[in-house]
Amino acid sequence: MALYENPEIPEGINVTAEHPLKDFVLLLLAATGILLAAVLALSLLAGYLVRYVPFAQEQALASRLSTEFQRANSDASKQKQAYLQALANRLAANMDLPKDMSITVHYSTDKTVNAMATLGGNIIIFQGLIDVLPNENALAMVMAHEIAHVRNRHPIVALGRGFAVLLAISSLTGVGDELMQRWVSNMSMITLFSFSRSQEHEADVDALQALLKTYGHVEGAAAFFEYAAKQPRLELTQLLSTHPGLEDRVAQIQQFAQEHDAAGKHELRALPDFIMLHEPQAPATATCD
Amino acid sequence: MILSNIETIPGRTVVKHLGLVNGSTVRAKHAGRDIMASLKNIFGGELKGYTELLQESREEAISRMVEQAESIGANAVVNVRFSTSSIAAGAAELFAYGTAVVLE
Amino acid sequence: MPIDLIVFLVLLASGYIFGQAAEKRHYKSIFEREKALHGILCSSERHLPEMGNVEGTLVSGSVVISIDYFKRFVAGLRNLFGGRISAYESLLDRARREAILRMKAEAGAYGASSVWNIRLETSSIYKNTQGSIGSVEVLAYGTAIKFR
């Protein structure tokens, strides 16, 4: 008769000897990576597709959403706004805007050192910005930069991207419904817009071209960036965090000047006196929260 | 290592019986395959991805059973049986067991 | 929103801590009982050798074991990428050995010295709320033989 016995079988043949946390961390990282890539792809796609929204639609959207643009309510403000609008029109004439596109400039008495472009060709210039600029040429540079954003449809691209990301996050996690609603239902999205470095660069180049065509030279264009570079960083983070390095931008402007300008001193236009005058500060506005 | 699912290995004599050995594994196919499989569920036909999944897993289960048998000094497993169960959607558990023996 | 996340993290952490502790405890008890019941011979063979005056009866042992929340989550992630779900391996290993041990315990109570023609069945008791695995059942059965 054959022998019968039950030897002990060593452990660990049917169980992988691997710490469960290791598997967990690896899988989590991989899943997060794929998720991020998907969200990024989605946002790029949305940003790409949204360019095909007609400008008229964008304007309609902006006027429906934006009840917050400050109205010029005093004579002084109206005068300033008219001056800014005229400047914008002069620059826009040299920027090949598409036929259906129009620029609307809004003036804000707010002390914020900023200017911004938002949906529907709306540009907001703050008194705070005007106060730090030495001449019209510097203001024109900032203005042309914002017009270039509008011309290149940057605000609606940013809107599309932001919307796609938010949609993805809220549908994936089931959280953020409130955020969604708040975002869609009011215009606080102005402050959510942030343009990428390449978009800022594109806008800078276009603005320089416009300045060259309008004034025949680009002298004074770097004034705002030179001013901003001298400021302590903290105060300006809001405005400049997404902008290319200030030194880079100044250098870019100087290089452009060397390539396109005739040598010698150019005449700079002064800002009109009335624009430097302050009126009593309006109560804090929602656009600068 | 010789495997059989009858009591003996034909033509050989068993000199020692070493008792139960088993091997098992749990496998999953990636989500893409799962989606293809659910599409196939509409049209019918072979779920190639799953056939492959089960085949791979079964081979692994067998190799683990063989490893157990070798570790206790056997050179054959007789009376091998398989069992398959689905543990989660898209994941399969394969199990093989038999009696390890020493042949002459 | 943070409530959901906190609940999830707490479940995950407690699943990990208690799950690991339970597994360790279970393995310890399995090792002890396997040693104690080592005297009972197990075989999946159908043909008994000539043993003389014996009698036999059907014995069985079964167990249902559930996986913890942490491992279920890991397995869910693994399902996206495919591959071996090592989180479930120990679950099945434990379930199978526990079922065999219970069968052997029953055989021991009967006074048997060996169990023959052992078969094992695994089935999943799943489709819980998330539609994924809740637990597995393993059934082991065979014929116990004792000398008359």
PDB file of C-alpha atoms in Angstrom, chain A residues 16-258:
ATOM      1  CA  THR A  16       0.948  37.918  -2.921  1.00  0.00           C
ATOM      2  CA  ALA A  17       3.297  39.163  -0.240  1.00  0.00           C
ATOM      3  CA  GLU A  18       2.838  42.831  -0.984  1.00  0.00           C
ATOM      4  CA  HIS A  19       1.873  45.560   1.401  1.00  0.00           C
ATOM      5  CA  PRO A  20      -1.696  46.611   0.597  1.00  0.00           C
ATOM      6  CA  LEU A  21      -0.821  50.293   1.010  1.00  0.00           C
ATOM      7  CA  LYS A  22       1.746  50.108  -1.780  1.00  0.00           C
ATOM      8  CA  ASP A  23      -0.809  48.875  -4.258  1.00  0.00           C
ATOM      9  CA  PHE A  24      -3.223  51.507  -2.984  1.00  0.00           C
ATOM     10  CA  VAL A  25      -0.811  54.400  -3.440  1.00  0.00           C
ATOM     11  CA  LEU A  26       0.259  53.267  -6.913  1.00  0.00           C
ATOM     12  CA  LEU A  27      -3.292  52.823  -8.096  1.00  0.00           C
ATOM     13  CA  LEU A  28      -4.398  56.115  -6.612  1.00  0.00           C
ATOM     14  CA  LEU A  29      -1.560  57.974  -8.309  1.00  0.00           C
ATOM     15  CA  ALA A  30      -2.292  56.363 -11.654  1.00  0.00           C
ATOM     16  CA  ALA A  31      -6.008  57.083 -11.374  1.00  0.00           C
ATOM     17  CA  THR A  32      -5.384  60.697 -10.396  1.00  0.00           C
ATOM     18  CA  GLY A  33      -2.959  61.127 -13.277  1.00  0.00           C
ATOM     19  CA  ILE A  34      -5.431  59.799 -15.809  1.00  0.00           C
ATOM     20  CA  LEU A  35      -8.173  61.949 -14.334  1.00  0.00           C
ATOM     21  CA  LEU A  36      -6.068  65.094 -14.529  1.00  0.00           C
ATOM     22  CA  ALA A  37      -5.084  64.327 -18.109  1.00  0.00           C
ATOM     23  CA  ALA A  38      -8.736  63.803 -19.029  1.00  0.00           C
ATOM     24  CA  VAL A  39      -9.824  67.059 -17.392  1.00  0.00           C
ATOM     25  CA  LEU A  40      -7.003  68.926 -19.094  1.00  0.00           C
ATOM     26  CA  ALA A  41      -7.909  67.464 -22.484  1.00  0.00           C
ATOM     27  CA  LEU A  42     -11.547  68.342 -21.904  1.00  0.00           C
ATOM     28  CA  SER A  43     -10.715  71.918 -20.981  1.00  0.00           C
ATOM     29  CA  LEU A  44      -8.465  72.359 -24.016  1.00  0.00           C
ATOM     30  CA  LEU A  45     -11.171  70.964 -26.244  1.00  0.00           C
ATOM     31  CA  ALA A  46     -13.758  73.283 -24.710  1.00  0.00           C
ATOM     32  CA  GLY A  47     -11.400  76.238 -25.118  1.00  0.00           C
ATOM     33  CA  TYR A  48     -10.911  75.296 -28.753  1.00  0.00           C
ATOM     34  CA  LEU A  49     -14.578  74.789 -29.580  1.00  0.00           C
ATOM     35  CA  VAL A  50     -15.746  77.898 -27.802  1.00  0.00           C
ATOM     36  CA  ARG A  51     -13.855  80.060 -30.321  1.00  0.00           C
ATOM     37  CA  TYR A  52     -16.574  79.210 -32.798  1.00  0.00           C
ATOM     38  CA  VAL A  53     -19.227  80.937 -30.712  1.00  0.00           C
ATOM     39  CA  PRO A  54     -20.183  84.060 -32.700  1.00  0.00           C
ATOM     40  CA  PHE A  55     -19.125  87.312 -31.092  1.00  0.00           C
ATOM     41  CA  ALA A  56     -22.754  88.519 -31.068  1.00  0.00           C
ATOM     42  CA  GLN A  57     -23.621  85.522 -28.883  1.00  0.00           C
ATOM     43  CA  GLU A  58     -20.767  86.360 -26.584  1.00  0.00           C
ATOM     44  CA  GLN A  59     -22.012  89.930 -26.277  1.00  0.00           C
ATOM     45  CA  ALA A  60     -25.531  88.765 -25.527  1.00  0.00           C
ATOM     46  CA  LEU A  61     -24.153  86.457 -22.840  1.00  0.00           C
ATOM     47  CA  ALA A  62     -22.082  89.242 -21.368  1.00  0.00           C
ATOM     48  CA  SER A  63     -24.957  91.698 -21.237  1.00  0.00           C
ATOM     49  CA  ARG A  64     -27.184  89.091 -19.615  1.00  0.00           C
ATOM     50  CA  LEU A  65     -24.592  88.170 -17.028  1.00  0.00           C
ATOM     51  CA  SER A  66     -22.958  91.465 -16.356  1.00  0.00           C
ATOM     52  CA  THR A  67     -25.068  93.852 -14.404  1.00  0.00           C
ATOM     53  CA  GLU A  68     -22.032  94.835 -12.447  1.00  0.00           C
ATOM     54  CA  PHE A  69     -20.164  97.085 -14.829  1.00  0.00           C
ATOM     55  CA  GLN A  70     -19.960 100.370 -13.113  1.00  0.00           C
ATOM     56  CA  ARG A  71     -21.993 103.019 -14.890  1.00  0.00           C
ATOM     57  CA  ALA A  72     -20.366 106.360 -15.326  1.00  0.00           C
ATOM     58  CA  ASN A  73     -22.595 108.319 -13.015  1.00  0.00           C
ATOM     59  CA  SER A  74     -20.881 111.661 -12.762  1.00  0.00           C
ATOM     60  CA  ASP A  75     -19.887 114.142 -15.407  1.00  0.00           C
ATOM     61  CA  ALA A  76     -16.212 113.605 -14.633  1.00  0.00           C
ATOM     62  CA  SER A  77     -16.563 109.854 -15.047  1.00  0.00           C
ATOM     63  CA  LYS A  78     -18.451 110.288 -18.296  1.00  0.00           C
ATOM     64  CA  GLN A  79     -15.718 112.525 -19.620  1.00  0.00           C
ATOM     65  CA  LYS A  80     -13.039 110.011 -18.664  1.00  0.00           C
ATOM     66  CA  GLN A  81     -15.011 107.157 -20.137  1.00  0.00           C
ATOM     67  CA  ALA A  82     -15.482 109.035 -23.393  1.00  0.00           C
ATOM     68  CA  TYR A  83     -11.753 109.715 -23.553  1.00  0.00           C
ATOM     69  CA  LEU A  84     -10.909 106.042 -22.877  1.00  0.00           C
ATOM     70  CA  GLN A  85     -13.448 104.865 -25.442  1.00  0.00           C
ATOM     71  CA  ALA A  86     -11.990 107.208 -28.049  1.00  0.00           C
ATOM     72  CA  LEU A  87      -8.488 105.918 -27.294  1.00  0.00           C
ATOM     73  CA  ALA A  88      -9.722 102.336 -27.602  1.00  0.00           C
ATOM     74  CA  ASN A  89     -11.423 103.090 -30.906  1.00  0.00           C
ATOM     75  CA  ARG A  90      -8.266 104.680 -32.279  1.00  0.00           C
ATOM     76  CA  LEU A  91      -6.213 101.614 -31.315  1.00  0.00           C
ATOM     77  CA  ALA A  92      -8.851  99.135 -32.452  1.00  0.00           C
ATOM     78  CA  ALA A  93      -8.888 100.737 -35.890  1.00  0.00           C
ATOM     79  CA  ASN A  94      -5.279  99.542 -36.275  1.00  0.00           C
ATOM     80  CA  MET A  95      -5.865  96.030 -34.947  1.00  0.00           C
ATOM     81  CA  ASP A  96      -7.924  94.341 -37.698  1.00  0.00           C
ATOM     82  CA  LEU A  97     -10.832  93.465 -35.466  1.00  0.00           C
ATOM     83  CA  PRO A  98     -13.361  91.156 -37.104  1.00  0.00           C
ATOM     84  CA  LYS A  99     -16.297  93.099 -38.527  1.00  0.00           C
ATOM     85  CA  ASP A 100     -18.842  92.090 -35.918  1.00  0.00           C
ATOM     86  CA  MET A 101     -16.532  92.801 -32.990  1.00  0.00           C
ATOM     87  CA  SER A 102     -16.794  95.960 -30.967  1.00  0.00           C
ATOM     88  CA  ILE A 103     -14.987  97.235 -27.912  1.00  0.00           C
ATOM     89  CA  THR A 104     -16.787  98.807 -24.973  1.00  0.00           C
ATOM     90  CA  VAL A 105     -14.652 100.545 -22.383  1.00  0.00           C
ATOM     91  CA  HIS A 106     -15.841 100.945 -18.822  1.00  0.00           C
ATOM     92  CA  TYR A 107     -14.245 103.295 -16.384  1.00  0.00           C
ATOM     93  CA  SER A 108     -14.086 102.490 -12.695  1.00  0.00           C
ATOM     94  CA  THR A 109     -13.190 104.947  -9.944  1.00  0.00           C
ATOM     95  CA  ASP A 110     -11.681 102.067  -8.016  1.00  0.00           C
ATOM     96  CA  LYS A 111      -8.081 102.388  -6.808  1.00  0.00           C
ATOM     97  CA  THR A 112      -7.090  98.926  -8.063  1.00  0.00           C
ATOM     98  CA  VAL A 113      -3.999  99.103 -10.256  1.00  0.00           C
ATOM     99  CA  ASN A 114      -5.526  96.986 -12.980  1.00  0.00           C
ATOM    100  CA  ALA A 115      -7.297  96.757 -16.270  1.00  0.00           C
ATOM    101  CA  MET A 116      -9.179  93.780 -17.578  1.00  0.00           C
ATOM    102  CA  ALA A 117     -10.858  92.362 -20.604  1.00  0.00           C
ATOM    103  CA  THR A 118     -13.954  90.290 -20.188  1.00  0.00           C
ATOM    104  CA  LEU A 119     -16.701  88.708 -22.277  1.00  0.00           C
ATOM    105  CA  GLY A 120     -18.383  90.615 -25.080  1.00  0.00           C
ATOM    106  CA  GLY A 121     -15.548  93.012 -25.776  1.00  0.00           C
ATOM    107  CA  ASN A 122     -15.937  94.752 -22.428  1.00  0.00           C
ATOM    108  CA  ILE A 123     -12.788  96.315 -21.026  1.00  0.00           C
ATOM    109  CA  ILE A 124     -12.571  97.842 -17.571  1.00  0.00           C
ATOM    110  CA  ILE A 125      -9.960 100.475 -16.768  1.00  0.00           C
ATOM    111  CA  PHE A 126      -9.476 101.401 -13.140  1.00  0.00           C
ATOM    112  CA  GLN A 127      -8.526 104.858 -11.886  1.00  0.00           C
ATOM    113  CA  GLY A 128      -5.763 103.196  -9.899  1.00  0.00           C
ATOM    114  CA  LEU A 129      -4.077 102.178 -13.117  1.00  0.00           C
ATOM    115  CA  ILE A 130      -4.375 105.612 -14.696  1.00  0.00           C
ATOM    116  CA  ASP A 131      -2.786 107.141 -11.588  1.00  0.00           C
ATOM    117  CA  VAL A 132       0.455 105.209 -12.018  1.00  0.00           C
ATOM    118  CA  LEU A 133       0.884 105.788 -15.743  1.00  0.00           C
ATOM    119  CA  PRO A 134       3.086 108.686 -16.895  1.00  0.00           C
ATOM    120  CA  ASN A 135       1.612 109.328 -20.329  1.00  0.00           C
ATOM    121  CA  GLU A 136      -0.951 108.308 -22.905  1.00  0.00           C
ATOM    122  CA  ASN A 137       1.410 105.939 -24.661  1.00  0.00           C
ATOM    123  CA  ALA A 138       1.685 103.784 -21.537  1.00  0.00           C
ATOM    124  CA  LEU A 139      -2.100 103.739 -21.165  1.00  0.00           C
ATOM    125  CA  ALA A 140      -2.448 102.878 -24.859  1.00  0.00           C
ATOM    126  CA  MET A 141      -0.153  99.888 -24.364  1.00  0.00           C
ATOM    127  CA  VAL A 142      -2.322  98.495 -21.574  1.00  0.00           C
ATOM    128  CA  MET A 143      -5.476  99.270 -23.520  1.00  0.00           C
ATOM    129  CA  ALA A 144      -4.169  97.650 -26.704  1.00  0.00           C
ATOM    130  CA  HIS A 145      -3.124  94.618 -24.653  1.00  0.00           C
ATOM    131  CA  GLU A 146      -6.695  94.217 -23.406  1.00  0.00           C
ATOM    132  CA  ILE A 147      -8.138  94.799 -26.888  1.00  0.00           C
ATOM    133  CA  ALA A 148      -5.815  92.076 -28.166  1.00  0.00           C
ATOM    134  CA  HIS A 149      -7.243  89.699 -25.558  1.00  0.00           C
ATOM    135  CA  VAL A 150     -10.721  90.463 -26.866  1.00  0.00           C
ATOM    136  CA  ARG A 151      -9.668  90.127 -30.496  1.00  0.00           C
ATOM    137  CA  ASN A 152      -8.103  86.733 -29.810  1.00  0.00           C
ATOM    138  CA  ARG A 153     -11.229  85.640 -27.921  1.00  0.00           C
ATOM    139  CA  HIS A 154      -9.237  84.958 -24.781  1.00  0.00           C
ATOM    140  CA  PRO A 155     -12.040  85.731 -22.299  1.00  0.00           C
ATOM    141  CA  ILE A 156     -14.464  83.253 -23.840  1.00  0.00           C
ATOM    142  CA  VAL A 157     -11.722  80.654 -24.185  1.00  0.00           C
ATOM    143  CA  ALA A 158     -10.964  81.074 -20.488  1.00  0.00           C
ATOM    144  CA  LEU A 159     -14.670  80.835 -19.771  1.00  0.00           C
ATOM    145  CA  GLY A 160     -14.969  77.636 -21.809  1.00  0.00           C
ATOM    146  CA  ARG A 161     -11.946  76.066 -20.141  1.00  0.00           C
ATOM    147  CA  GLY A 162     -13.039  77.051 -16.672  1.00  0.00           C
ATOM    148  CA  PHE A 163     -16.524  75.806 -17.323  1.00  0.00           C
ATOM    149  CA  ALA A 164     -15.269  72.447 -18.597  1.00  0.00           C
ATOM    150  CA  VAL A 165     -13.000  71.967 -15.589  1.00  0.00           C
ATOM    151  CA  LEU A 166     -15.715  72.915 -13.150  1.00  0.00           C
ATOM    152  CA  LEU A 167     -18.222  70.683 -14.904  1.00  0.00           C
ATOM    153  CA  ALA A 168     -15.792  67.763 -14.821  1.00  0.00           C
ATOM    154  CA  ILE A 169     -14.962  68.265 -11.165  1.00  0.00           C
ATOM    155  CA  SER A 170     -18.531  68.670 -10.052  1.00  0.00           C
ATOM    156  CA  SER A 171     -19.811  65.717 -12.033  1.00  0.00           C
ATOM    157  CA  LEU A 172     -16.951  63.465 -10.945  1.00  0.00           C
ATOM    158  CA  THR A 173     -17.075  64.255  -7.278  1.00  0.00           C
ATOM    159  CA  GLY A 174     -20.711  65.208  -6.958  1.00  0.00           C
ATOM    160  CA  VAL A 175     -19.563  68.240  -5.051  1.00  0.00           C
ATOM    161  CA  GLY A 176     -19.489  71.886  -5.929  1.00  0.00           C
ATOM    162  CA  ASP A 177     -23.088  72.280  -7.090  1.00  0.00           C
ATOM    163  CA  GLU A 178     -23.275  75.499  -5.147  1.00  0.00           C
ATOM    164  CA  LEU A 179     -20.051  76.707  -6.679  1.00  0.00           C
ATOM    165  CA  MET A 180     -21.412  75.932 -10.130  1.00  0.00           C
ATOM    166  CA  GLN A 181     -24.571  77.869  -9.513  1.00  0.00           C
ATOM    167  CA  ARG A 182     -22.796  80.840  -8.088  1.00  0.00           C
ATOM    168  CA  TRP A 183     -20.371  80.838 -10.939  1.00  0.00           C
ATOM    169  CA  VAL A 184     -22.959  80.630 -13.662  1.00  0.00           C
ATOM    170  CA  SER A 185     -25.522  82.916 -12.140  1.00  0.00           C
ATOM    171  CA  ASN A 186     -23.418  85.961 -11.475  1.00  0.00           C
ATOM    172  CA  MET A 187     -20.594  87.784 -13.042  1.00  0.00           C
ATOM    173  CA  SER A 188     -18.065  87.185 -10.308  1.00  0.00           C
ATOM    174  CA  MET A 189     -16.412  85.150 -13.018  1.00  0.00           C
ATOM    175  CA  ILE A 190     -14.650  88.306 -14.098  1.00  0.00           C
ATOM    176  CA  THR A 191     -12.212  87.691 -11.315  1.00  0.00           C
ATOM    177  CA  LEU A 192     -11.967  84.019 -12.216  1.00  0.00           C
ATOM    178  CA  PHE A 193     -10.562  84.718 -15.630  1.00  0.00           C
ATOM    179  CA  SER A 194      -6.936  84.051 -15.870  1.00  0.00           C
ATOM    180  CA  PHE A 195      -5.126  83.893 -19.149  1.00  0.00           C
ATOM    181  CA  SER A 196      -2.229  81.637 -19.846  1.00  0.00           C
ATOM    182  CA  ARG A 197       1.291  82.902 -20.345  1.00  0.00           C
ATOM    183  CA  SER A 198       1.162  82.257 -24.065  1.00  0.00           C
ATOM    184  CA  GLN A 199      -2.067  84.229 -24.312  1.00  0.00           C
ATOM    185  CA  GLU A 200      -0.470  87.149 -22.473  1.00  0.00           C
ATOM    186  CA  HIS A 201       2.518  86.978 -24.769  1.00  0.00           C
ATOM    187  CA  GLU A 202       0.285  86.961 -27.840  1.00  0.00           C
ATOM    188  CA  ALA A 203      -1.600  89.987 -26.510  1.00  0.00           C
ATOM    189  CA  ASP A 204       1.650  91.858 -25.834  1.00  0.00           C
ATOM    190  CA  VAL A 205       2.881  91.334 -29.386  1.00  0.00           C
ATOM    191  CA  ASP A 206      -0.433  92.439 -30.896  1.00  0.00           C
ATOM    192  CA  ALA A 207      -0.520  95.485 -28.645  1.00  0.00           C
ATOM    193  CA  LEU A 208       2.965  96.550 -29.721  1.00  0.00           C
ATOM    194  CA  GLN A 209       1.973  96.283 -33.384  1.00  0.00           C
ATOM    195  CA  ALA A 210      -1.096  98.427 -32.724  1.00  0.00           C
ATOM    196  CA  LEU A 211       0.990 101.029 -30.903  1.00  0.00           C
ATOM    197  CA  LEU A 212       3.470 101.140 -33.741  1.00  0.00           C
ATOM    198  CA  LYS A 213       0.690 101.726 -36.255  1.00  0.00           C
ATOM    199  CA  THR A 214      -1.079 104.325 -34.144  1.00  0.00           C
ATOM    200  CA  TYR A 215       1.848 106.415 -32.917  1.00  0.00           C
ATOM    201  CA  GLY A 216       4.644 105.418 -35.287  1.00  0.00           C
ATOM    202  CA  HIS A 217       6.789 104.242 -32.378  1.00  0.00           C
ATOM    203  CA  VAL A 218       6.478 102.157 -29.228  1.00  0.00           C
ATOM    204  CA  GLU A 219       8.232 104.439 -26.792  1.00  0.00           C
ATOM    205  CA  GLY A 220       6.666 104.502 -23.344  1.00  0.00           C
ATOM    206  CA  ALA A 221       5.028 101.115 -23.849  1.00  0.00           C
ATOM    207  CA  ALA A 222       7.027  99.504 -21.098  1.00  0.00           C
ATOM    208  CA  ALA A 223       6.105 102.129 -18.499  1.00  0.00           C
ATOM    209  CA  PHE A 224       3.479 100.080 -16.721  1.00  0.00           C
ATOM    210  CA  PHE A 225       5.642  96.984 -16.508  1.00  0.00           C
ATOM    211  CA  GLU A 226       8.566  98.999 -15.272  1.00  0.00           C
ATOM    212  CA  TYR A 227       6.314 100.492 -12.616  1.00  0.00           C
ATOM    213  CA  ALA A 228       4.975  97.067 -11.641  1.00  0.00           C
ATOM    214  CA  ALA A 229       8.471  95.589 -11.458  1.00  0.00           C
ATOM    215  CA  LYS A 230       9.382  98.182  -8.824  1.00  0.00           C
ATOM    216  CA  GLN A 231       6.435  97.292  -6.603  1.00  0.00           C
ATOM    217  CA  PRO A 232       6.673  94.755  -3.821  1.00  0.00           C
ATOM    218  CA  ARG A 233       5.370  91.528  -5.266  1.00  0.00           C
ATOM    219  CA  LEU A 234       2.714  90.850  -2.681  1.00  0.00           C
ATOM    220  CA  GLU A 235       0.483  93.760  -3.600  1.00  0.00           C
ATOM    221  CA  LEU A 236       0.430  92.775  -7.193  1.00  0.00           C
ATOM    222  CA  THR A 237       0.052  89.039  -6.995  1.00  0.00           C
ATOM    223  CA  GLN A 238      -3.619  89.264  -7.897  1.00  0.00           C
ATOM    224  CA  LEU A 239      -2.836  90.935 -11.155  1.00  0.00           C
ATOM    225  CA  LEU A 240       0.470  89.472 -12.117  1.00  0.00           C
ATOM    226  CA  SER A 241       0.521  85.889 -10.978  1.00  0.00           C
ATOM    227  CA  THR A 242      -0.355  84.562 -14.423  1.00  0.00           C
ATOM    228  CA  HIS A 243       1.489  87.188 -16.369  1.00  0.00           C
ATOM    229  CA  PRO A 244       4.888  86.457 -17.839  1.00  0.00           C
ATOM    230  CA  GLY A 245       7.786  87.749 -15.804  1.00  0.00           C
ATOM    231  CA  LEU A 246       7.800  91.514 -15.846  1.00  0.00           C
ATOM    232  CA  GLU A 247      11.465  91.740 -16.766  1.00  0.00           C
ATOM    233  CA  ASP A 248      10.798  89.430 -19.696  1.00  0.00           C
ATOM    234  CA  ARG A 249       8.007  91.635 -20.898  1.00  0.00           C
ATOM    235  CA  VAL A 250      10.052  94.803 -20.614  1.00  0.00           C
ATOM    236  CA  ALA A 251      12.859  93.078 -22.500  1.00  0.00           C
ATOM    237  CA  GLN A 252      10.426  91.956 -25.161  1.00  0.00           C
ATOM    238  CA  ILE A 253       9.142  95.492 -25.613  1.00  0.00           C
ATOM    239  CA  GLN A 254      12.684  96.852 -25.883  1.00  0.00           C
ATOM    240  CA  GLN A 255      13.589  94.242 -28.448  1.00  0.00           C
ATOM    241  CA  PHE A 256      10.493  95.072 -30.458  1.00  0.00           C
ATOM    242  CA  ALA A 257      11.416  98.761 -30.256  1.00  0.00           C
ATOM    243  CA  GLN A 258      14.906  98.062 -31.590  1.00  0.00           C
TER     244      GLN A 258
END
